CSV table of C-alpha atoms (C1' of nucleotides) in Angstrom, one decimal:
chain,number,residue,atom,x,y,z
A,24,UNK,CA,0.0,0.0,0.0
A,25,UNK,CA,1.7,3.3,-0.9
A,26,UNK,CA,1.7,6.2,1.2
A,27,UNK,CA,-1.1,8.3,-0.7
A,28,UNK,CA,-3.9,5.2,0.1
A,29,UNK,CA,-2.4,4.7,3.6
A,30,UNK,CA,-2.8,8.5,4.3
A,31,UNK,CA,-6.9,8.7,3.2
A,32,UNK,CA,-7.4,5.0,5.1
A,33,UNK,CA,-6.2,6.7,8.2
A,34,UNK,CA,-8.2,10.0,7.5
A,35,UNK,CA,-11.4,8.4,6.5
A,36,UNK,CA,-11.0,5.9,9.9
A,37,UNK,CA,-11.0,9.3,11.9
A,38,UNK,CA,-13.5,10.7,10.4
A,39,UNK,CA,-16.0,7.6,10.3
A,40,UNK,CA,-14.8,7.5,14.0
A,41,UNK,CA,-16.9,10.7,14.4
A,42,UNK,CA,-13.5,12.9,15.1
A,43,UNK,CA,-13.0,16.2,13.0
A,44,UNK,CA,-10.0,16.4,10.6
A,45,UNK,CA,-8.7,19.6,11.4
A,46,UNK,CA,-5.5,21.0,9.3
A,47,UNK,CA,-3.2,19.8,11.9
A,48,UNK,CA,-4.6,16.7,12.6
A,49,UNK,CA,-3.8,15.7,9.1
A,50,UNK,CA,-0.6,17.4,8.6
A,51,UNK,CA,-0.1,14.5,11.8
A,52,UNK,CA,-1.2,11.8,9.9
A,53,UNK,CA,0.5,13.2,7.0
A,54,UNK,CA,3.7,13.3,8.4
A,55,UNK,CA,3.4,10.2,10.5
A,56,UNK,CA,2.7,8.3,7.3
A,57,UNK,CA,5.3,9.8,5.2
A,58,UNK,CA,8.7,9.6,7.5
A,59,UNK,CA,10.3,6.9,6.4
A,60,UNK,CA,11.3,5.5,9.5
A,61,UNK,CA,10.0,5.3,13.1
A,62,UNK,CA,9.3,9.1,14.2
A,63,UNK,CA,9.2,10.4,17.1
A,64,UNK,CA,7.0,12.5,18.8
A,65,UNK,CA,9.2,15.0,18.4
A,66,UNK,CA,10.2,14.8,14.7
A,67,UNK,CA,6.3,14.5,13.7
A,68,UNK,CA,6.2,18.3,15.8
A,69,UNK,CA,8.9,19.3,14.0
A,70,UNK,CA,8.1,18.6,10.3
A,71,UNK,CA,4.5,19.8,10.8
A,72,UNK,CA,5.6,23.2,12.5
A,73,UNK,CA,6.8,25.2,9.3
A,74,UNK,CA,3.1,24.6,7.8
A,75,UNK,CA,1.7,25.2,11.6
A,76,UNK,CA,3.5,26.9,13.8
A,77,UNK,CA,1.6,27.4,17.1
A,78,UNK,CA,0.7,23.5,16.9
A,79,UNK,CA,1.6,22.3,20.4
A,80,UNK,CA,3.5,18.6,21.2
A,81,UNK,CA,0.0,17.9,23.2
A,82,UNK,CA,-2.3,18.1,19.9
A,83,UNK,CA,0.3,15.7,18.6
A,84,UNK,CA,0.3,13.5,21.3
A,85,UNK,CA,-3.6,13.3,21.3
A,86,UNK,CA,-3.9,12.6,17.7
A,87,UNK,CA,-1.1,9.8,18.0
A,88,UNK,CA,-3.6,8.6,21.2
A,89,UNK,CA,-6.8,8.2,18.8
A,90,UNK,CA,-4.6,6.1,15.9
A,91,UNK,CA,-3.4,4.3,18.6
A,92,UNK,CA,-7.3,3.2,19.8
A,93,UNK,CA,-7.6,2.3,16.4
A,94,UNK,CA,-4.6,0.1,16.0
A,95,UNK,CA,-3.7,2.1,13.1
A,96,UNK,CA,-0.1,2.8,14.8
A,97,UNK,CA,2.8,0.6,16.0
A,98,UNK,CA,3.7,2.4,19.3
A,99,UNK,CA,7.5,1.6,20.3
A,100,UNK,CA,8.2,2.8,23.6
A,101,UNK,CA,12.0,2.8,25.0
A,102,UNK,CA,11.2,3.5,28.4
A,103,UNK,CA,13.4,6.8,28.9
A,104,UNK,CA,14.8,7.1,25.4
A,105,UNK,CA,10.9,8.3,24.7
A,106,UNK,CA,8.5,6.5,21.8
A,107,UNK,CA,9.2,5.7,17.9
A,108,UNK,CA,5.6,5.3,16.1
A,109,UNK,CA,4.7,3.2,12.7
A,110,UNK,CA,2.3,4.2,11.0
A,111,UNK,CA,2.6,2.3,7.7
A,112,UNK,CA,3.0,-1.5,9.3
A,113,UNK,CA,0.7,-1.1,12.6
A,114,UNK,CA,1.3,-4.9,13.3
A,115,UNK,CA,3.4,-6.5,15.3
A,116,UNK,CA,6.9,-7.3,13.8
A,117,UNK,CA,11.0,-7.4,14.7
A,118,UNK,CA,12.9,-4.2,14.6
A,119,UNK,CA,16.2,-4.1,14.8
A,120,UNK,CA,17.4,-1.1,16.6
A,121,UNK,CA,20.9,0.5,16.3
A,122,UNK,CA,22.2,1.5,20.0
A,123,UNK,CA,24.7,4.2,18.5
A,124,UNK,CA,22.8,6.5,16.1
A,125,UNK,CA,19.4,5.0,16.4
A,126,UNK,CA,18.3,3.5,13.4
A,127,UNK,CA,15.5,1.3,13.5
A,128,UNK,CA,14.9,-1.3,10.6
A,129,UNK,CA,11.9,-3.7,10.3
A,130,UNK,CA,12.3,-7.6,9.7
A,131,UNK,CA,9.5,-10.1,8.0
A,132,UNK,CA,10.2,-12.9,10.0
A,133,UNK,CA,8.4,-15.8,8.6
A,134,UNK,CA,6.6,-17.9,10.8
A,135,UNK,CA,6.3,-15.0,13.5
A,136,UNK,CA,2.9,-15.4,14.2
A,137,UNK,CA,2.6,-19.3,14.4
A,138,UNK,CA,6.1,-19.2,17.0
A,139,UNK,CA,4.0,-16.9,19.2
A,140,UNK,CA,0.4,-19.1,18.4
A,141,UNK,CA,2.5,-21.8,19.9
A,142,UNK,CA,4.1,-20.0,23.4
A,143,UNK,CA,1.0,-18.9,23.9
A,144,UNK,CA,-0.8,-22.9,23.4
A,145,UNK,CA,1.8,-24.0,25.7
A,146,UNK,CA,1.7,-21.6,28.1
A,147,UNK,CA,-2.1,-21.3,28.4
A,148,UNK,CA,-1.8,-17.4,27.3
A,149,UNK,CA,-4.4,-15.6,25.3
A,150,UNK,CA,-1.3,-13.6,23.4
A,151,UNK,CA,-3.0,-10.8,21.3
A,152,UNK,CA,0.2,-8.7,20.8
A,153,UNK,CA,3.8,-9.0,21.1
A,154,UNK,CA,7.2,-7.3,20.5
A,155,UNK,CA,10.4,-8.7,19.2
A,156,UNK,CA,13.2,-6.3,19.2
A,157,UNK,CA,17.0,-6.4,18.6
A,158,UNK,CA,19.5,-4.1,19.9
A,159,UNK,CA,23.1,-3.8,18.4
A,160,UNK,CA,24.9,-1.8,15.6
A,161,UNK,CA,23.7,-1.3,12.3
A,162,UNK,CA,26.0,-1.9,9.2
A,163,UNK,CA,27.4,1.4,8.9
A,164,UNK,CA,27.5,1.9,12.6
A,165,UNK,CA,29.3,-1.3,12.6
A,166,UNK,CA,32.2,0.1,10.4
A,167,UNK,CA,32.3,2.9,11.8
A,168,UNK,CA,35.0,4.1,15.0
A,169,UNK,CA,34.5,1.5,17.5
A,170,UNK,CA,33.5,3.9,20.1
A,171,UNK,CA,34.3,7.6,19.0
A,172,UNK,CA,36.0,9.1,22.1
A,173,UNK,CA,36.3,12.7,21.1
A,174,UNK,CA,37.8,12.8,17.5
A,175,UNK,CA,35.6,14.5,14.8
A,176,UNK,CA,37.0,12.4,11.5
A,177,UNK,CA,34.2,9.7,11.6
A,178,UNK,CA,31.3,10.6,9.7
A,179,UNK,CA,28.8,9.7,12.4
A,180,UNK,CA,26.3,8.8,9.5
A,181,UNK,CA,23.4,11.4,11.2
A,182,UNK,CA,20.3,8.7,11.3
A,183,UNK,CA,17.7,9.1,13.6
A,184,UNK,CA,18.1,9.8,17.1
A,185,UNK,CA,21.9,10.7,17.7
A,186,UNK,CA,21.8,10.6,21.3
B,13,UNK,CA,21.2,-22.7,40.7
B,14,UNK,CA,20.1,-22.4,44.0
B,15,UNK,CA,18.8,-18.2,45.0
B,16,UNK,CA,21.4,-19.4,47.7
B,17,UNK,CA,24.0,-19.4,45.8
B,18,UNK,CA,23.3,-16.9,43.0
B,19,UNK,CA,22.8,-14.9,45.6
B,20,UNK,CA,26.9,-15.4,47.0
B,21,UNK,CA,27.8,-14.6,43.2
B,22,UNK,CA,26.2,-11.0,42.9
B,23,UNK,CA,27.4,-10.2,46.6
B,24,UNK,CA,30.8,-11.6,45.0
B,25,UNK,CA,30.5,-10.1,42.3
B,26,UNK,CA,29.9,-6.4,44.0
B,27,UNK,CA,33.0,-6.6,46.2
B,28,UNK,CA,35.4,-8.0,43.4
B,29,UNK,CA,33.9,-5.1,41.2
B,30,UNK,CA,35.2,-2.5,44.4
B,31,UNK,CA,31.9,-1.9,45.8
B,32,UNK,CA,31.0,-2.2,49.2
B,33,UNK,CA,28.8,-4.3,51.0
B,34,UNK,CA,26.4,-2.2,52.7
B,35,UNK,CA,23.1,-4.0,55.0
B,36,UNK,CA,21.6,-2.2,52.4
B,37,UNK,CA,23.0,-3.4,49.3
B,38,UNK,CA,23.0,-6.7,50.7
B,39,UNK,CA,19.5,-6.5,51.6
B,40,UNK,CA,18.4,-5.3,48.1
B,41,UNK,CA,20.2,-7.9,46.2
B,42,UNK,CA,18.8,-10.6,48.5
B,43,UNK,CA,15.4,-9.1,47.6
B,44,UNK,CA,15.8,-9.5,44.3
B,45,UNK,CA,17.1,-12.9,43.8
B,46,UNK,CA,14.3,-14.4,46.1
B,47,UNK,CA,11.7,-12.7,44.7
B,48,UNK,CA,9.9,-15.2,42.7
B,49,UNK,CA,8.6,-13.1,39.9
B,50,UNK,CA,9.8,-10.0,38.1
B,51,UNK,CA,9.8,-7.5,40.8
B,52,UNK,CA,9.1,-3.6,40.6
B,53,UNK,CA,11.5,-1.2,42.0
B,54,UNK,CA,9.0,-0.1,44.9
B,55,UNK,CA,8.6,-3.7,45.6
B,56,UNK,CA,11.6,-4.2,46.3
B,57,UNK,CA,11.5,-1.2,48.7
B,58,UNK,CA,8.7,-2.4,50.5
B,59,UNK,CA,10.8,-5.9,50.9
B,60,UNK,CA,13.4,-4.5,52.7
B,61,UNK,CA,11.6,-1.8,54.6
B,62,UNK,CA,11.2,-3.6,57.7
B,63,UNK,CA,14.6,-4.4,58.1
B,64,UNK,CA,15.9,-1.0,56.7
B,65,UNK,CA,13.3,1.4,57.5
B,66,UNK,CA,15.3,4.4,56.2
B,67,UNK,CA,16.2,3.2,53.1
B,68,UNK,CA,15.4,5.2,50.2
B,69,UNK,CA,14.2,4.1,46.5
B,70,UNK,CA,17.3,5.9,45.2
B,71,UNK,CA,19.6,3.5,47.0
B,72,UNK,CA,17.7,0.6,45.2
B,73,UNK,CA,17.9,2.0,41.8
B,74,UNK,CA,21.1,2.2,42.4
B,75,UNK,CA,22.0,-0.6,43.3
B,76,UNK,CA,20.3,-2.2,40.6
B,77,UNK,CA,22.1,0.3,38.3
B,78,UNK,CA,25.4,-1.5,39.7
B,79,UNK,CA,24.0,-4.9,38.5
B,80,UNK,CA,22.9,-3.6,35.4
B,81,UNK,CA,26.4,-2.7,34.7
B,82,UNK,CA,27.3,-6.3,35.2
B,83,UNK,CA,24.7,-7.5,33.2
B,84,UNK,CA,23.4,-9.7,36.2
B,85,UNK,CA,20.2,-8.3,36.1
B,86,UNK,CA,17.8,-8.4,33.4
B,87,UNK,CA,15.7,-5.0,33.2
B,88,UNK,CA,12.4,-5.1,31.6
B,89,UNK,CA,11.3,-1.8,30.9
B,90,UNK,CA,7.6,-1.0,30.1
B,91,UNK,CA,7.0,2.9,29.6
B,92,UNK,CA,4.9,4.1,31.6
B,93,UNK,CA,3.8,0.8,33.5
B,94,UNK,CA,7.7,1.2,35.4
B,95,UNK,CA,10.2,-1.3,34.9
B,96,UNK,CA,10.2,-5.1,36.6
B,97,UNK,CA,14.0,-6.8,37.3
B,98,UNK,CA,14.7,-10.2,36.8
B,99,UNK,CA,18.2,-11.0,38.8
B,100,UNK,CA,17.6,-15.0,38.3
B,101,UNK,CA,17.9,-15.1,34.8
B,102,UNK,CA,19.8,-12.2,33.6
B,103,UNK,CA,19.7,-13.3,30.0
B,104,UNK,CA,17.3,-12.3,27.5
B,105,UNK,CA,14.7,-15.0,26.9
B,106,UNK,CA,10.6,-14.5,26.2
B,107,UNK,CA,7.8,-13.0,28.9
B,108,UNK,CA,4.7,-13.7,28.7
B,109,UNK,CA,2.9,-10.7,30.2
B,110,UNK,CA,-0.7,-10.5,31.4
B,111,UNK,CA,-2.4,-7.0,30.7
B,112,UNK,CA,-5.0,-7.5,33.1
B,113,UNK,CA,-3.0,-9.0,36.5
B,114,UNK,CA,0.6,-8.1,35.5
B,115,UNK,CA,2.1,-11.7,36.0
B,116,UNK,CA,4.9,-12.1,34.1
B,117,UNK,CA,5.9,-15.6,32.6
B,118,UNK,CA,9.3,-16.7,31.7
B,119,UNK,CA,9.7,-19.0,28.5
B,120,UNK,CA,12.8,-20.7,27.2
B,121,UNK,CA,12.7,-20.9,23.2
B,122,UNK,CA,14.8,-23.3,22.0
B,123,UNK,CA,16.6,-21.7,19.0
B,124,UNK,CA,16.1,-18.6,20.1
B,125,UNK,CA,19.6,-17.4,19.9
B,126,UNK,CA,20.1,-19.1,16.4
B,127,UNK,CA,17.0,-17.1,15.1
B,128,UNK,CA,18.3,-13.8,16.4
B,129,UNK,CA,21.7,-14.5,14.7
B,130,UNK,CA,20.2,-15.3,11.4
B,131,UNK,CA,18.4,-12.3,11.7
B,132,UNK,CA,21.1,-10.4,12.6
B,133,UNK,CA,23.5,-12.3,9.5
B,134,UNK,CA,20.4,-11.6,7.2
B,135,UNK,CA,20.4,-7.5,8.2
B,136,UNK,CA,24.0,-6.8,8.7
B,137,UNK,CA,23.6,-5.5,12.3
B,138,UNK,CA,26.2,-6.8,15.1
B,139,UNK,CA,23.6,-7.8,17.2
B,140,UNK,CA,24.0,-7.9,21.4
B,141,UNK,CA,20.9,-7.9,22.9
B,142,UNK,CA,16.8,-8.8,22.3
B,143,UNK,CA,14.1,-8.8,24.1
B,144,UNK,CA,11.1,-10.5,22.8
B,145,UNK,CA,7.8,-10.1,25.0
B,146,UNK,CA,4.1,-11.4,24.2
B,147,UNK,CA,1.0,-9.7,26.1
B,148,UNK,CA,-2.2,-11.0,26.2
B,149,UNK,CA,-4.0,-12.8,29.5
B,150,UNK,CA,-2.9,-15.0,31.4
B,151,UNK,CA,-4.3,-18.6,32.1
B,152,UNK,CA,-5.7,-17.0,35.4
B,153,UNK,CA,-7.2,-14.3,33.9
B,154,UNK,CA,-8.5,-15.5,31.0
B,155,UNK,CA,-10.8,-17.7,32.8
B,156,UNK,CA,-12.1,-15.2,35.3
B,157,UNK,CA,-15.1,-12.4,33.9
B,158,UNK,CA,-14.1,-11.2,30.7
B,159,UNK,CA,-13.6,-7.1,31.8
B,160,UNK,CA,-15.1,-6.7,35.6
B,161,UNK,CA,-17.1,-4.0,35.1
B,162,UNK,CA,-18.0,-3.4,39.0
B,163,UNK,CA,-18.7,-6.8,40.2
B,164,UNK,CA,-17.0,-8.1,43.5
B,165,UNK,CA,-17.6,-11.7,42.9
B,166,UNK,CA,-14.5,-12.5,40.7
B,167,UNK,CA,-11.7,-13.8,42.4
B,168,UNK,CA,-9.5,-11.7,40.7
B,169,UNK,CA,-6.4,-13.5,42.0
B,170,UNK,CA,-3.7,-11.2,43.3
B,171,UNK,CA,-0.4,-11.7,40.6
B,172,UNK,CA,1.7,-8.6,40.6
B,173,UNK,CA,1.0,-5.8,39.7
B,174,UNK,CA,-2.7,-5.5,39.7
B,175,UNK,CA,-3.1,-1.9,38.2
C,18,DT,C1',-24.5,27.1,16.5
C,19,DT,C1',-22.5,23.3,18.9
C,20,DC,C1',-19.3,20.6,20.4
C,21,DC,C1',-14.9,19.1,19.6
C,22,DG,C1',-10.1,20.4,19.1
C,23,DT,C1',-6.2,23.4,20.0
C,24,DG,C1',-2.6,25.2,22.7
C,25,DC,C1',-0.8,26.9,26.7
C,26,DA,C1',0.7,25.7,31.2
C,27,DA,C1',0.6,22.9,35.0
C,28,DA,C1',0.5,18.3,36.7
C,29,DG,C1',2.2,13.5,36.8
C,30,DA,C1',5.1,9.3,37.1
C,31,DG,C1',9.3,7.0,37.1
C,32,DT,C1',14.0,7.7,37.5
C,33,DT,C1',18.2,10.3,38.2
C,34,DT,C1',21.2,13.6,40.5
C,35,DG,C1',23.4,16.9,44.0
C,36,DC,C1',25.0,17.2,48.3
C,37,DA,C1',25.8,16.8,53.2
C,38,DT,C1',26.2,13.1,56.3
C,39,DC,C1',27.5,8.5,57.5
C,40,DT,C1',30.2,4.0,57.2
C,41,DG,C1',32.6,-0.2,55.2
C,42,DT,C1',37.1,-1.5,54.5
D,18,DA,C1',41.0,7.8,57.7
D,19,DC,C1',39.1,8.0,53.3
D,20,DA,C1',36.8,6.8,49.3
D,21,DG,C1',32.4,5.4,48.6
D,22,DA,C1',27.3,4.9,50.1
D,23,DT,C1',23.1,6.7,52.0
D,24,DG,C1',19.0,9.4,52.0
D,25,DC,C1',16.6,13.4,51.3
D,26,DA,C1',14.9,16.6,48.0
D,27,DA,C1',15.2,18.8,43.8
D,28,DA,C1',15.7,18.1,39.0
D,29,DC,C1',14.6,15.8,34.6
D,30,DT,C1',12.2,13.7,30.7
D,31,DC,C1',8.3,12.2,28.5
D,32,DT,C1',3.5,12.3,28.5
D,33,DT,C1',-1.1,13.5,30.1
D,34,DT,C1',-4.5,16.8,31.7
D,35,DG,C1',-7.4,21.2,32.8
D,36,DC,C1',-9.3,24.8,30.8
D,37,DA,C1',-10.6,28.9,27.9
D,38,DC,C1',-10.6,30.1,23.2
D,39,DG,C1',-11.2,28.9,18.4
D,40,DG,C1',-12.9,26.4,14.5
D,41,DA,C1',-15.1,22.1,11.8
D,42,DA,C1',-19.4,20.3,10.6
DNA sequence: TTCCGTGCAAAGAGTTTGCATCTGT
DNA sequence: ACAGATGCAAACTCTTTGCACGGAA
C-alpha cells in the first residue's frame, strides 16, 4: 500500500470514528505516514511546524492517542529514550534497533505469528500482541569508529536519534 | 542454581567489582534474587523496609544500576507501567505478560539465539541484545469475567501488579 | 450554533542527581 | 582515615490533563 492510500485510510477511519479532521490533525497523519522511518513525537512536531507553527506537542500526542485506539499505529516505547511510532505496518513485527545512532529497521520474519500461536498454546496465554526487538549496531555503525572518544573524523552517518 | 547461591555470586560479584557491601545493598540484592517473579522497583523497597526502615528508592535504583552494569540483572522496561527486574535469569529470553494481573511468565525458546543470529546475518547489524515479550492474558485471567465492570464476585487472583 | 479540538501551562510518574552526612574497608 | 554509600529533596524527561478560546461540521 503506498503512502497516498495509507494516508486517506487513516483519514477516512477518523473521520467515520466521528473525530473532526482539522489542518493539523492531518498534517499528523501526513507526516506520520510519510517519514520513512519510526518518528518520534518529536520529529512529527517538528516537520508539521513550518506549515503550523503554534501547533503544540500535546495536539500531537492526542492525535497519535486516537490512531493508537484504532490500532492504526505501531507504538514503540523505550522506556526513557521516549516512543518511535509506525504508522505504515501497525502490526506487530522485529525491529532491529541501532544502539549508537538509532536506526530502527523492520524484519519479516516468517513464521512469526505461528512461534507466538504456539508459546501462547503451551503456556495457556491468550497472546493478542507482542514485541520482538534487537539491539546492536547497524552496518554502517558497525564500520564505523569503535566507540568515538572525542575525534571528529568519523562521519557519524546522522540517522535518527543521535543521542 | 540455587537463589542461595546466586545470591553469593552478585554479593561476590559487587566486592570484586570494588563496591561495598552495605546491610543495604546486601539486603536489596537478597530481595531480588528471592523474589519469585519480576519484581518492581518499589517492591523491592517495600521488601526490605522492615529491616531498613530508612532506606530510600534511590539507594535501590542504584544498586540495581550496579547490577545492570554487570549484566546480572535483566531490566524489563515497560514505559509508563515502570520497569520489573529479573536477577535469576539475567539473559534475555521471552515473557509472557498478562495486561489484566501483571504476571509475568518466563519461557525458554529453544533456537532462540540461532533465530536472532540469522536475523542479525540476514540484516548486517552486530547484534547484542533482544528482548522478545508477548501480552495477552494469562491462564488466570482468562478464565475469570471477561472485563469486571463493577462486580465483587470474581476472584481476581492477586499476581503482581494488579493496576 | 454546537461541540470538539487546540494550545498553553501545569500536573504526573518514574527515574536520576546533587550534596551533606555516614560508614565499610 | 578516606573513598564510597546513603538518604533526602530537587531536577529531569516524556507524557497527560485542565481549561478557555477557536474552528469544523
Amino acid at each position: 500500500m503506498d503512502t497516498r492510500t495509507r494516508l486517506a485510510s487513516l483519514l477516512e477511519r477518523l473521520r467515520d470514528n466521528g473525530h473532526r479532521l482539522t489542518p493539523q490533525r492531518v498534517a499528523i497523519v501526513r507526516a506520520l505516514i510519510e517519514h520513512d522511518g519510526h518518528p518520534t513525537v518529536e520529529q512529527l512536531h517538528q516537520s508539521i511546524l513550518p506549515d503550523f507553527p503554534t501547533t503544540s506537542l500535546a495536539t500531537v500526542y492526542k492525535t497519535i492517542a486516537l490512531l493508537k485506539e484504532d490500532g492504526e499505529v505501531l507504538e514503540l516505547g523505550f522506556g526513557e529514550l521516549g516512543s518511535r511510532y509506525d504508522g505504515r505496518h501497525p502490526k506487530p513485527h522485529p525491529h532491529l534497533i541501532c544502539t549508537r545512532c538509532g536506526a530502527i529497521a523492520d524484519y519479516t520474519l516468517q513464521g512469526l505469528d505461528e512461534l507466538v500461536a504456539r508459546m501462547a498454546a503451551e503456556t495457556g496465554f491468550a497472546v493478542d500482541s507482542h514485541r520482538f526487538d534487537m539491539f546492536g549496531l547497524c552496518p554502517a555503525c558497525r564500520g564505523a569508529a569503535p566507540t568515538p572518544p572525542t575525534d571528529g573524523q568519523a562521519a557519524r552517518h546522522t540517522e535518527h536519534r543521535p543521542d
